[in-house]
CSV table of C-alpha atoms in Angstrom, one decimal:
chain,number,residue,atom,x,y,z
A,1,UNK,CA,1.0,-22.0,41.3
A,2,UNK,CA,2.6,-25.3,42.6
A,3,UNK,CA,4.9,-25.4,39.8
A,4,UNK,CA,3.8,-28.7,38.2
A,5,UNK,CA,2.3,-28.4,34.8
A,6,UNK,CA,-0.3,-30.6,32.7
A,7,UNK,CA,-1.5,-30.8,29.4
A,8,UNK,CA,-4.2,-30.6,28.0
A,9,UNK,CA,-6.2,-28.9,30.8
A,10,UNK,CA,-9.5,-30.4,29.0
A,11,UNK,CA,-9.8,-33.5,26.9
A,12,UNK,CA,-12.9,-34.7,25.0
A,13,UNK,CA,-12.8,-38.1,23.1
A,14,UNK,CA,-15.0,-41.1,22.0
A,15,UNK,CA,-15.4,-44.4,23.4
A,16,UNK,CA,-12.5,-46.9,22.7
A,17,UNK,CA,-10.2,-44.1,21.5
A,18,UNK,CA,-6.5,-43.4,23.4
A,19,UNK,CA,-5.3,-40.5,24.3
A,20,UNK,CA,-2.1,-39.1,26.3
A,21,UNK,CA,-1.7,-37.2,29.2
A,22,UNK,CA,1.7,-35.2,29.8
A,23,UNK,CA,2.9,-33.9,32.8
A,24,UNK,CA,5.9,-31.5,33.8
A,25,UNK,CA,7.1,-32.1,37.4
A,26,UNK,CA,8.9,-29.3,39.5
A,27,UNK,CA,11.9,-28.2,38.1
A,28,UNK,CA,14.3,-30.5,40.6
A,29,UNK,CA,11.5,-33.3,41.4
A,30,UNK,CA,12.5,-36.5,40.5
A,31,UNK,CA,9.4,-38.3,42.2
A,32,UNK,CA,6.1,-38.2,39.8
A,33,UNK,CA,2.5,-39.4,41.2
A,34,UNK,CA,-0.6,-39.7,38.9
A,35,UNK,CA,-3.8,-39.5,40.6
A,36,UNK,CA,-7.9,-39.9,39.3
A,37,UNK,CA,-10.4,-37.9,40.9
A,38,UNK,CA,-14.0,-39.1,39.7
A,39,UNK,CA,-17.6,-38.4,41.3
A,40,UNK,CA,-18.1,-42.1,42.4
A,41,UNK,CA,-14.5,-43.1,43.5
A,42,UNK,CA,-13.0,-39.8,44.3
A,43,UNK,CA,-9.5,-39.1,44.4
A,44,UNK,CA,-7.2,-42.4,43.7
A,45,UNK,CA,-3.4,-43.2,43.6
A,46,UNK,CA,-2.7,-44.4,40.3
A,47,UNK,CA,1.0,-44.8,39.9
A,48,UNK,CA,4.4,-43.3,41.0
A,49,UNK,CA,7.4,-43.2,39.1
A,50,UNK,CA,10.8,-42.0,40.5
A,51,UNK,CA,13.8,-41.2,38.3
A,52,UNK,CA,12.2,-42.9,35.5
A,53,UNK,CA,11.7,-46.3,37.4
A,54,UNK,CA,8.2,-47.4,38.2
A,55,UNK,CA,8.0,-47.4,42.4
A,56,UNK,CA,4.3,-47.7,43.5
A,57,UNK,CA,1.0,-48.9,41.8
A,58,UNK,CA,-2.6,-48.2,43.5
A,59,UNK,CA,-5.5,-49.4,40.9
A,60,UNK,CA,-4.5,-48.6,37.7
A,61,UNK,CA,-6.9,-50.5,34.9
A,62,UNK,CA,-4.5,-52.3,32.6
A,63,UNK,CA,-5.5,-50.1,29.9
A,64,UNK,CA,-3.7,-47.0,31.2
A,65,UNK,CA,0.3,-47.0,31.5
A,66,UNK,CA,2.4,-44.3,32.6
A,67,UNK,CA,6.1,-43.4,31.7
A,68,UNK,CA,8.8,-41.2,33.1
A,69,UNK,CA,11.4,-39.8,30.5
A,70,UNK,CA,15.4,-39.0,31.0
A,71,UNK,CA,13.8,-35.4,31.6
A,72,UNK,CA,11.6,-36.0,34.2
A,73,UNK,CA,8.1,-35.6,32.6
A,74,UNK,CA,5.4,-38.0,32.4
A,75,UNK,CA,2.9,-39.4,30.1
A,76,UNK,CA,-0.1,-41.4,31.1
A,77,UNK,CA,-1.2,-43.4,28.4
A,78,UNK,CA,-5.5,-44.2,28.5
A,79,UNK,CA,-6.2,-46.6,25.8
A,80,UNK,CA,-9.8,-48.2,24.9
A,81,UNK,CA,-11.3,-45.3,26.7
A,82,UNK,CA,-14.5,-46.1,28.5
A,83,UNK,CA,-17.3,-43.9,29.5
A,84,UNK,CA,-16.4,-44.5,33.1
A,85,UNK,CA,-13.0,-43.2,32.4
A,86,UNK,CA,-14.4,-39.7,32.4
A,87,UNK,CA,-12.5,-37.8,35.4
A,88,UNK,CA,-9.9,-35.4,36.5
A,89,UNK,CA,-6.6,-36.9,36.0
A,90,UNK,CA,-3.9,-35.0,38.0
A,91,UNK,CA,-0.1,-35.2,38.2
A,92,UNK,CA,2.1,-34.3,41.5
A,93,UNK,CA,5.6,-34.4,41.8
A,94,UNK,CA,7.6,-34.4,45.1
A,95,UNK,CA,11.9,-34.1,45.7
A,96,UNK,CA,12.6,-37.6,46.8
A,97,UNK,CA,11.3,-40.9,47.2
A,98,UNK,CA,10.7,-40.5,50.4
A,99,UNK,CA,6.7,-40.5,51.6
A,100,UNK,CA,7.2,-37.7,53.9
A,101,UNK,CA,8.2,-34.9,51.1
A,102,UNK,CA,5.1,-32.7,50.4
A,103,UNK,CA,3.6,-33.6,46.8
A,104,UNK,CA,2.7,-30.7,44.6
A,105,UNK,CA,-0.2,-31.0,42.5
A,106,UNK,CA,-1.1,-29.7,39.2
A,107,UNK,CA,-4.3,-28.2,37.7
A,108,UNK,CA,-5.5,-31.2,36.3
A,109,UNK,CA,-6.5,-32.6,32.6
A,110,UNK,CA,-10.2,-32.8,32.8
A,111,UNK,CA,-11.3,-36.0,30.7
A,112,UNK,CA,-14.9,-36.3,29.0
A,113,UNK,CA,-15.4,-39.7,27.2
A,114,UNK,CA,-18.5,-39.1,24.6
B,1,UNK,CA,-2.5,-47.3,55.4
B,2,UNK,CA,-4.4,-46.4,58.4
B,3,UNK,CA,-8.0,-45.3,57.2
B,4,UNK,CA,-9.8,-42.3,58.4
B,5,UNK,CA,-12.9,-40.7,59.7
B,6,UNK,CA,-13.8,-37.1,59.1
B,7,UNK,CA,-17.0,-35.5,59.5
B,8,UNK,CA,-18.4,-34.7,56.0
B,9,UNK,CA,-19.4,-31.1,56.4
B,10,UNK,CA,-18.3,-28.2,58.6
B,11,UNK,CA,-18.9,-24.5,58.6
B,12,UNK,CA,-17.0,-21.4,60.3
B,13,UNK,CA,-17.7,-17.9,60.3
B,14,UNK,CA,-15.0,-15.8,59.1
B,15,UNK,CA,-12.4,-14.8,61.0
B,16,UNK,CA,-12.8,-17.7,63.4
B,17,UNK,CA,-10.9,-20.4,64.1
B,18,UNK,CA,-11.7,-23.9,61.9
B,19,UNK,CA,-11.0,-27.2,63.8
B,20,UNK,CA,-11.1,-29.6,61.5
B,21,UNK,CA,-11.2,-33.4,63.8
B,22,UNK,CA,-9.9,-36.8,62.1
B,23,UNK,CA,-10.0,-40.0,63.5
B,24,UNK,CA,-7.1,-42.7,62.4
B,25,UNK,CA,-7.6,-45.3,65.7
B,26,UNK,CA,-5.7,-47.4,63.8
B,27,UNK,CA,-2.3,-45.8,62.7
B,28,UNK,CA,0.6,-47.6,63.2
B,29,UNK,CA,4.0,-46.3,64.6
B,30,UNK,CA,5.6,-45.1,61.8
B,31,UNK,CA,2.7,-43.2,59.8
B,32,UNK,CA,2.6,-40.0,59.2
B,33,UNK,CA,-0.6,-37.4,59.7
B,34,UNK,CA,-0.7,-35.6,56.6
B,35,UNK,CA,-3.4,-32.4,55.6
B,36,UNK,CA,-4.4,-31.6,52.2
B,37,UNK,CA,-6.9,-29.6,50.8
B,38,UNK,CA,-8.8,-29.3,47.4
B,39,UNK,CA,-10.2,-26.1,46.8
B,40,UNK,CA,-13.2,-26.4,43.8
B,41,UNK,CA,-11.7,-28.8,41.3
B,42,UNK,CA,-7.8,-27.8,41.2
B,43,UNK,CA,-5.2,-30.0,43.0
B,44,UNK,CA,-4.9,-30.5,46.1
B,45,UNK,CA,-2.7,-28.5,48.4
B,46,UNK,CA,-0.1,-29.6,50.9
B,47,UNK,CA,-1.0,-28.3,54.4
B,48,UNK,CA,0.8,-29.4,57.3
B,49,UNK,CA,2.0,-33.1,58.2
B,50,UNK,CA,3.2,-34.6,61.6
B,51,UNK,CA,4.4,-37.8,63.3
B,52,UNK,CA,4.1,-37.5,66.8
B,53,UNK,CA,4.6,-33.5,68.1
B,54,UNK,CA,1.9,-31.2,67.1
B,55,UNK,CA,3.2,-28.9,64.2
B,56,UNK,CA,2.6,-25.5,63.2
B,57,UNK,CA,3.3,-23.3,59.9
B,58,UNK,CA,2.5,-20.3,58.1
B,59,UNK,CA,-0.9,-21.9,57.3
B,60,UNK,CA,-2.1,-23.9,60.0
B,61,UNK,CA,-1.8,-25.6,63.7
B,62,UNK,CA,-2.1,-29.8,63.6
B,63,UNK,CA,-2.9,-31.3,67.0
B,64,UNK,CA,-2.2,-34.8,67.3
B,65,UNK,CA,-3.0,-36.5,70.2
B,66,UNK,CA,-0.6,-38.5,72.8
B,67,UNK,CA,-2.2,-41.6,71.3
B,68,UNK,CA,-2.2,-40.8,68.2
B,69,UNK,CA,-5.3,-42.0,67.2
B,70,UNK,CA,-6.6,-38.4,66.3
B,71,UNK,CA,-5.7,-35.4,65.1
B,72,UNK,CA,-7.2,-32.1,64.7
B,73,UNK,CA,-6.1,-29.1,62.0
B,74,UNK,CA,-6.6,-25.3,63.1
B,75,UNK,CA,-6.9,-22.8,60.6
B,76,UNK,CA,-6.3,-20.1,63.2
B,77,UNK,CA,-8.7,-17.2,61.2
B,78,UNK,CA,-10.6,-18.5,58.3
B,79,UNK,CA,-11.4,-16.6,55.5
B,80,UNK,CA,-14.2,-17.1,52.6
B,81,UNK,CA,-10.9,-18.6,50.3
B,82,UNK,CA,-10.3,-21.4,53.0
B,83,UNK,CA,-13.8,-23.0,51.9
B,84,UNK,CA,-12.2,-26.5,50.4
B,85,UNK,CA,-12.5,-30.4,51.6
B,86,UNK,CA,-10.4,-30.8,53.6
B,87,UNK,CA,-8.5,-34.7,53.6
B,88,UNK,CA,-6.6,-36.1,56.3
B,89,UNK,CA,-4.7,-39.0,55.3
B,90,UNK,CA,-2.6,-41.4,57.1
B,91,UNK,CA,0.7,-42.0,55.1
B,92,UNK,CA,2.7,-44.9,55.7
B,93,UNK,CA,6.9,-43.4,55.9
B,94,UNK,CA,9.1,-45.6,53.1
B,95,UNK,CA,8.7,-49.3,52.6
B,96,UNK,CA,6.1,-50.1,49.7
B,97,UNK,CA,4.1,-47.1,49.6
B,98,UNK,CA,7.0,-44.9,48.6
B,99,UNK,CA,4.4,-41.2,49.6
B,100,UNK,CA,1.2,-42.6,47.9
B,101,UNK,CA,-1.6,-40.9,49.4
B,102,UNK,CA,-5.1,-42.8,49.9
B,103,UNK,CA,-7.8,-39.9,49.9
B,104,UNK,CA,-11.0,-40.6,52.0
B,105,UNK,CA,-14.1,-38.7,51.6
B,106,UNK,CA,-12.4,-35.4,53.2
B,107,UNK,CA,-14.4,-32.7,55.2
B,108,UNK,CA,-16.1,-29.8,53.3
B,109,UNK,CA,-15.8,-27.0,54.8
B,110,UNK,CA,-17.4,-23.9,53.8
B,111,UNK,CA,-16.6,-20.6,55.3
B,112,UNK,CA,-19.4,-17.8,56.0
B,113,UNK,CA,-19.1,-13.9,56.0
C-alpha cells in the first residue's frame, strides 16, 4: 500500500459525458502527478500540481483539467469523454517539488467510455 | 528527457539473479536513472534511482556505467512476484520538468519456477 488513494477504482460512462476523478496524496505530500496508462500510448505524464499551484504539463487534451485543493487532494476533471479516453488514470504524489523524490502511485481509476 | 532503450521481454528462473540492461546514450549531466516497475495493472513502484555511483537497497543493485550512457538493475534473487515491466526512465533533476516521469515501452519480465 503506497499510501495514495483514488476514487472510483472503476468508472463506466457514455460518450460526451464528464466525470471526476479524486485523488488523496500521502499524508505529508505536497507534490501531486496524474498519469494515463492506455493500450496504444501507454503510460503518460499528464499534469503536476504542487501545493495547489499548477508546476508541470505533459499532453493533457484541453478537455481534462486538474485541481489541487487547500488539503492536498486532487480532482481531474474529463469532460466530453471520448471513446479513446478509455484508460487507467492514476495519481502519485511525492514530498517535494524536487524530481529526485520517489513518487508513489495509487491503484488507479479504471475508465470505460461506452 | 533522455529517451531509452530496453529490451521488450526477459525471463529468469527463480532464485536467480535478473539484470535488467537500459540504454540512455544520450543522458545529459544532470539526469537522473530512475527504476520503476508495474506489476499487472496497479501503479507503478519506485525501485532504486541514481546519478552517477551505482546504488543499492533493500530491493535491488543499479549499475550505471562510467559513461553513463547505460545502466543495468539487479534483482539479486527473483521470485515468481517480481514478474512486472520493468521501466527505466531518465529524469531530468529541477528546472521545467519539476519529477515528471516519461515511461517508454519498459521490459517485461516474467519469472519461472
Amino acid at each position: 500500500d503506497s499510501g495514495v488513494t483514488q476514487t472510483p477504482k472503476h468508472l463506466i460512462t457514455a460518450t460526451g459525458q464528464r466525470v471526476t476523478l479524486r485523488c488523496s496524496p500521502r499524508s505529508g505530500d505536497l507534490s501531486v502527478y496524474w498519469y494515463q496508462q492506455s493500450l496504444d500510448q501507454g503510460l503518460q505524464f499528464l499534469i503536476q500540481y504542487y501545493n495547489g499551484e499548477e508546476r508541470a504539463k505533459g499532453n493533457i487534451l484541453e478537455r481534462f483539467s486538474a485541481q489541487q485543493f487547500p488539503d492536498l487532494h486532487s480532482e481531474l476533471n474529463l469532460s466530453s469523454l471520448e471513446l479513446g479516453d478509455s484508460a487507467l488514470y492514476f495519481c502519485a504524489s511525492s514530498p517535494r517539488l524536487t524530481s529526485t523524490d520517489t513518487q508513489y502511485f495509487g491503484p488507479g481509476t479504471r475508465l470505460t467510455v461506452l | 528527457d533522455a529517451k531509452t532503450t530496453q529490451p521488450p521481454s526477459m525471463d529468469c528462473a527463480e532464485g536467480r539473479a535478473a539484470n535488467l540492461p537500459c540504454n540512455h546514450s544520450t543522458i545529459s549531466g544532470n539526469e537522473y536513472v530512475y527504476w520503476y516497475r508495474q506489476i499487472h495493472s496497479q501503479g507503478p513502484q519506485y525501485i532504486i534511482h541514481g546519478l552517477k555511483n551505482n546504488e543499492t537497497n533493500e530491493m535491488a543493485s543499479l549499475i550505471i556505467t562510467e559513461d553513463r550512457k547505460s545502466s543495468t538493475l539487479i534483482l539479486p534473487h527473483a521470485t515468481l512476484r517480481d514478474t512486472a515491466v520493468y521501466y527505466c526512465i531518465v529524469s531530468l533533476a529541477g528546472g521545467t520538468s519539476y519529477g515528471k516521469l516519461t515511461f517508454g515501452q519498459g521490459t517485461i519480465l516474467t519469472v519461472h519456477p
